[in-house]
């Protein structure tokens, strides 16, 4: 399952595939216009795999869609309530609300990073704190949102634990996000889990004619 688009000045792409042998994928990418120029990105990993994992992810995706303008910590709590009778999910949220910052918040094992170009090879500029917990089952005590600065061209990358996290140096930042996400999925997905990559970057504002 590959998807991509342009939301305002933000270019994004997702790539996912089910655990080999499974028909449905329990990992889900969500991209939502959140009002103004804000775009909300979510990477969801329903616990385990198969239809029950997909149901947990679908439930969270619906809650996010219905409440997209709420602050990230509120969204996590709303998802937690809605997933109480599912097997639960890992969830990571990133909000591009301007061209120069990202807010993020995650529960469970979805890695979220800002990757920047450097002279030799891409480097990690910032990494979201991974907080232990399962949305729908147990939230951590402190679910506070972090705000990180980004520059035009920096890449926001969200990957579920079905991706082996040694891919940073292999990224070609000159390529479109659709190619970057597809390449990471193809080369770094584990054979033992569903796998998902979500990539986004701000392409910069064009100056209006005077
Ligand atoms: Mn997983």
mmCIF file of C-alpha atoms and ligand atoms in Angstrom:
data_model
loop_
_atom_site.group_PDB
_atom_site.id
_atom_site.type_symbol
_atom_site.label_atom_id
_atom_site.label_comp_id
_atom_site.label_asym_id
_atom_site.label_seq_id
_atom_site.Cartn_x
_atom_site.Cartn_y
_atom_site.Cartn_z
ATOM 1 C CA UNK A 1 0.000 0.000 0.000
ATOM 2 C CA UNK A 2 1.668 3.158 -1.209
ATOM 3 C CA UNK A 3 0.169 6.614 -1.073
ATOM 4 C CA UNK A 4 1.453 10.140 -1.544
ATOM 5 C CA UNK A 5 0.330 13.696 -1.944
ATOM 6 C CA UNK A 6 0.900 17.377 -1.478
ATOM 7 C CA UNK A 7 -0.926 19.193 1.342
ATOM 8 C CA UNK A 8 -0.233 22.895 0.957
ATOM 9 C CA UNK A 9 3.562 23.185 0.958
ATOM 10 C CA UNK A 10 4.047 19.768 2.585
ATOM 11 C CA UNK A 11 5.008 16.837 0.400
ATOM 12 C CA UNK A 12 4.336 13.431 1.937
ATOM 13 C CA UNK A 13 4.270 9.733 1.159
ATOM 14 C CA UNK A 14 3.556 6.473 2.922
ATOM 15 C CA UNK A 15 4.510 2.899 2.116
ATOM 16 C CA UNK A 16 3.299 -0.157 3.992
ATOM 17 C CA UNK A 17 2.916 -3.867 3.620
ATOM 18 C CA UNK A 18 1.409 -6.673 5.683
ATOM 19 C CA UNK A 19 3.416 -9.399 7.377
ATOM 20 C CA UNK A 20 4.132 -11.864 4.534
ATOM 21 C CA UNK A 21 1.234 -14.332 4.343
ATOM 22 C CA UNK A 22 -1.301 -11.923 5.884
ATOM 23 C CA UNK A 23 -4.055 -10.343 3.835
ATOM 24 C CA UNK A 24 -4.500 -7.170 5.869
ATOM 25 C CA UNK A 25 -1.894 -4.855 7.335
ATOM 26 C CA UNK A 26 -2.240 -3.718 10.951
ATOM 27 C CA UNK A 27 -0.019 -0.704 10.361
ATOM 28 C CA UNK A 28 -1.756 2.399 9.074
ATOM 29 C CA UNK A 29 -0.637 5.867 7.926
ATOM 30 C CA UNK A 30 -2.991 8.803 8.422
ATOM 31 C CA UNK A 31 -2.595 12.228 6.785
ATOM 32 C CA UNK A 32 -5.116 14.921 7.703
ATOM 33 C CA UNK A 33 -5.495 18.595 6.957
ATOM 34 C CA UNK A 34 -5.890 19.995 10.458
ATOM 35 C CA UNK A 35 -6.959 23.544 9.619
ATOM 36 C CA UNK A 36 -4.944 26.548 8.520
ATOM 37 C CA UNK A 37 -1.748 25.230 6.975
ATOM 38 C CA UNK A 38 -1.437 22.450 9.545
ATOM 39 C CA UNK A 39 -1.098 18.837 8.490
ATOM 40 C CA UNK A 40 -1.410 16.003 10.990
ATOM 41 C CA UNK A 41 0.524 12.799 10.341
ATOM 42 C CA UNK A 42 -0.021 9.587 12.272
ATOM 43 C CA UNK A 43 1.695 6.225 12.142
ATOM 44 C CA UNK A 44 -0.379 3.489 13.793
ATOM 45 C CA UNK A 45 0.670 -0.054 14.654
ATOM 46 C CA UNK A 46 -2.157 -2.270 15.865
ATOM 47 C CA UNK A 47 -0.721 -4.833 18.277
ATOM 48 C CA UNK A 48 0.329 -8.054 16.617
ATOM 49 C CA UNK A 49 -0.927 -8.463 13.062
ATOM 50 C CA UNK A 50 -3.941 -9.539 11.016
ATOM 51 C CA UNK A 51 -7.566 -8.335 11.162
ATOM 52 C CA UNK A 52 -7.627 -7.585 14.921
ATOM 53 C CA UNK A 53 -4.541 -5.379 14.566
ATOM 54 C CA UNK A 54 -6.097 -3.640 11.572
ATOM 55 C CA UNK A 55 -9.286 -3.020 13.530
ATOM 56 C CA UNK A 56 -7.376 -1.219 16.289
ATOM 57 C CA UNK A 57 -5.570 0.932 13.713
ATOM 58 C CA UNK A 58 -8.787 1.692 11.837
ATOM 59 C CA UNK A 59 -10.485 2.772 15.057
ATOM 60 C CA UNK A 60 -7.632 5.166 15.894
ATOM 61 C CA UNK A 61 -7.609 6.528 12.335
ATOM 62 C CA UNK A 62 -11.314 7.334 12.605
ATOM 63 C CA UNK A 63 -10.888 9.119 15.951
ATOM 64 C CA UNK A 64 -8.051 11.216 14.531
ATOM 65 C CA UNK A 65 -10.093 12.111 11.470
ATOM 66 C CA UNK A 66 -13.100 13.128 13.573
ATOM 67 C CA UNK A 67 -11.039 15.232 16.024
ATOM 68 C CA UNK A 68 -8.154 16.435 13.883
ATOM 69 C CA UNK A 69 -8.102 20.014 15.216
ATOM 70 C CA UNK A 70 -7.608 18.922 18.840
ATOM 71 C CA UNK A 71 -4.175 19.169 20.526
ATOM 72 C CA UNK A 72 -2.020 16.056 20.220
ATOM 73 C CA UNK A 73 -2.313 15.036 23.882
ATOM 74 C CA UNK A 74 -6.106 15.216 23.631
ATOM 75 C CA UNK A 75 -6.010 13.070 20.499
ATOM 76 C CA UNK A 76 -4.002 10.410 22.318
ATOM 77 C CA UNK A 77 -6.505 10.300 25.179
ATOM 78 C CA UNK A 78 -9.461 10.113 22.759
ATOM 79 C CA UNK A 79 -7.790 7.239 20.898
ATOM 80 C CA UNK A 80 -7.028 5.507 24.194
ATOM 81 C CA UNK A 81 -10.713 5.563 25.158
ATOM 82 C CA UNK A 82 -11.884 4.440 21.724
ATOM 83 C CA UNK A 83 -9.458 1.516 21.619
ATOM 84 C CA UNK A 84 -10.342 0.143 25.073
ATOM 85 C CA UNK A 85 -12.129 -2.888 23.603
ATOM 86 C CA UNK A 86 -9.506 -3.560 20.930
ATOM 87 C CA UNK A 87 -6.105 -5.152 21.388
ATOM 88 C CA UNK A 88 -4.546 -1.683 21.361
ATOM 89 C CA UNK A 89 -1.991 0.097 19.243
ATOM 90 C CA UNK A 90 1.270 1.976 19.185
ATOM 91 C CA UNK A 91 0.633 5.459 17.902
ATOM 92 C CA UNK A 92 2.817 8.371 16.908
ATOM 93 C CA UNK A 93 1.510 11.802 15.942
ATOM 94 C CA UNK A 94 3.356 14.620 14.169
ATOM 95 C CA UNK A 95 1.863 17.990 13.406
ATOM 96 C CA UNK A 96 3.462 20.254 10.835
ATOM 97 C CA UNK A 97 1.840 23.495 11.896
ATOM 98 C CA UNK A 98 4.271 25.901 10.255
ATOM 99 C CA UNK A 99 7.220 25.569 7.930
ATOM 100 C CA UNK A 100 9.727 25.737 10.756
ATOM 101 C CA UNK A 101 8.512 23.438 13.484
ATOM 102 C CA UNK A 102 6.918 20.079 14.115
ATOM 103 C CA UNK A 103 5.026 19.030 17.213
ATOM 104 C CA UNK A 104 5.098 15.373 18.049
ATOM 105 C CA UNK A 105 3.846 12.882 20.584
ATOM 106 C CA UNK A 106 3.966 9.103 20.614
ATOM 107 C CA UNK A 107 3.008 6.138 22.741
ATOM 108 C CA UNK A 108 4.699 2.835 22.013
ATOM 109 C CA UNK A 109 7.237 1.713 19.557
ATOM 110 C CA UNK A 110 6.875 3.937 16.472
ATOM 111 C CA UNK A 111 10.087 5.815 15.700
ATOM 112 C CA UNK A 112 9.778 9.442 14.649
ATOM 113 C CA UNK A 113 12.714 11.506 13.481
ATOM 114 C CA UNK A 114 13.798 14.597 11.638
ATOM 115 C CA UNK A 115 16.488 13.768 9.096
ATOM 116 C CA UNK A 116 18.616 16.528 7.597
ATOM 117 C CA UNK A 117 21.079 16.736 4.769
ATOM 118 C CA UNK A 118 24.726 16.918 5.862
ATOM 119 C CA UNK A 119 27.931 17.116 3.791
ATOM 120 C CA UNK A 120 28.701 13.375 3.853
ATOM 121 C CA UNK A 121 25.397 11.629 4.471
ATOM 122 C CA UNK A 122 21.975 12.309 6.003
ATOM 123 C CA UNK A 123 21.969 12.803 9.771
ATOM 124 C CA UNK A 124 19.312 12.665 12.451
ATOM 125 C CA UNK A 125 18.540 16.174 13.680
ATOM 126 C CA UNK A 126 15.937 15.175 16.274
ATOM 127 C CA UNK A 127 14.311 12.019 17.602
ATOM 128 C CA UNK A 128 10.961 11.802 19.355
ATOM 129 C CA UNK A 129 11.071 10.393 22.853
ATOM 130 C CA UNK A 130 9.658 6.881 22.822
ATOM 131 C CA UNK A 131 7.250 6.463 25.728
ATOM 132 C CA UNK A 132 6.277 2.985 26.875
ATOM 133 C CA UNK A 133 2.594 2.145 26.732
ATOM 134 C CA UNK A 134 -0.204 0.797 24.571
ATOM 135 C CA UNK A 135 -2.972 3.075 23.392
ATOM 136 C CA UNK A 136 -6.227 1.424 24.490
ATOM 137 C CA UNK A 137 -4.606 -0.455 27.342
ATOM 138 C CA UNK A 138 -2.093 1.628 29.302
ATOM 139 C CA UNK A 139 -1.027 5.227 28.760
ATOM 140 C CA UNK A 140 2.201 6.581 30.231
ATOM 141 C CA UNK A 141 1.900 9.025 33.142
ATOM 142 C CA UNK A 142 3.279 11.915 31.182
ATOM 143 C CA UNK A 143 2.115 12.387 27.609
ATOM 144 C CA UNK A 144 3.523 15.805 26.854
ATOM 145 C CA UNK A 145 3.973 17.130 23.337
ATOM 146 C CA UNK A 146 7.471 18.030 22.137
ATOM 147 C CA UNK A 147 8.116 20.826 19.658
ATOM 148 C CA UNK A 148 11.141 20.548 17.394
ATOM 149 C CA UNK A 149 12.531 23.037 14.884
ATOM 150 C CA UNK A 150 12.767 22.015 11.246
ATOM 151 C CA UNK A 151 14.223 23.659 8.177
ATOM 152 C CA UNK A 152 12.819 23.602 4.698
ATOM 153 C CA UNK A 153 13.910 20.340 3.113
ATOM 154 C CA UNK A 154 14.310 18.431 6.389
ATOM 155 C CA UNK A 155 12.579 15.070 6.278
ATOM 156 C CA UNK A 156 10.084 13.908 8.897
ATOM 157 C CA UNK A 157 10.239 10.114 9.063
ATOM 158 C CA UNK A 158 7.915 7.844 11.018
ATOM 159 C CA UNK A 159 8.506 4.080 11.001
ATOM 160 C CA UNK A 160 6.812 1.230 12.829
ATOM 161 C CA UNK A 161 8.848 -1.517 14.481
ATOM 162 C CA UNK A 162 8.450 -3.648 11.354
ATOM 163 C CA UNK A 163 11.238 -1.512 9.895
ATOM 164 C CA UNK A 164 14.826 -2.178 10.957
ATOM 165 C CA UNK A 165 16.060 1.218 12.080
ATOM 166 C CA UNK A 166 19.421 1.315 10.339
ATOM 167 C CA UNK A 167 18.201 3.053 7.197
ATOM 168 C CA UNK A 168 19.139 6.684 7.855
ATOM 169 C CA UNK A 169 22.451 6.742 5.996
ATOM 170 C CA UNK A 170 20.911 5.029 2.971
ATOM 171 C CA UNK A 171 18.350 7.795 2.379
ATOM 172 C CA UNK A 172 18.750 9.881 -0.763
ATOM 173 C CA UNK A 173 17.251 13.202 0.318
ATOM 174 C CA UNK A 174 17.294 14.494 -3.247
ATOM 175 C CA UNK A 175 14.520 12.033 -4.171
ATOM 176 C CA UNK A 176 10.746 12.625 -3.778
ATOM 177 C CA UNK A 177 9.257 11.361 -0.495
ATOM 178 C CA UNK A 178 7.371 8.645 -2.420
ATOM 179 C CA UNK A 179 10.671 7.136 -3.586
ATOM 180 C CA UNK A 180 12.296 7.533 -0.169
ATOM 181 C CA UNK A 181 9.426 5.783 1.641
ATOM 182 C CA UNK A 182 9.230 2.982 -0.936
ATOM 183 C CA UNK A 183 12.988 2.387 -0.798
ATOM 184 C CA UNK A 184 13.057 2.146 3.007
ATOM 185 C CA UNK A 185 10.133 -0.294 2.998
ATOM 186 C CA UNK A 186 11.686 -2.429 0.292
ATOM 187 C CA UNK A 187 15.125 -2.680 1.875
ATOM 188 C CA UNK A 188 14.469 -2.530 5.608
ATOM 189 C CA UNK A 189 11.143 -4.264 6.359
ATOM 190 C CA UNK A 190 11.314 -7.265 8.699
ATOM 191 C CA UNK A 191 9.868 -10.621 7.615
ATOM 192 C CA UNK A 192 8.231 -11.012 11.030
ATOM 193 C CA UNK A 193 5.853 -8.034 11.230
ATOM 194 C CA UNK A 194 3.675 -5.559 9.356
ATOM 195 C CA UNK A 195 5.772 -2.592 8.232
ATOM 196 C CA UNK A 196 5.094 1.085 7.568
ATOM 197 C CA UNK A 197 7.074 4.175 6.562
ATOM 198 C CA UNK A 198 5.633 7.692 6.516
ATOM 199 C CA UNK A 199 7.766 10.548 5.160
ATOM 200 C CA UNK A 200 6.992 14.254 4.890
ATOM 201 C CA UNK A 201 8.795 17.512 4.280
ATOM 202 C CA UNK A 202 8.029 21.182 3.937
ATOM 203 C CA UNK A 203 8.993 22.450 0.517
ATOM 204 C CA UNK A 204 9.040 26.124 1.520
ATOM 205 C CA UNK A 205 6.662 28.963 0.851
ATOM 206 C CA UNK A 206 6.728 30.758 -2.444
ATOM 207 C CA UNK A 207 6.824 34.517 -1.961
ATOM 208 C CA UNK A 208 3.657 36.152 -3.276
ATOM 209 C CA UNK A 209 4.184 38.630 -6.096
ATOM 210 C CA UNK A 210 4.318 42.222 -4.802
HETATM 211 MN MN1 LIG B 1 4.673 -3.858 14.697
#
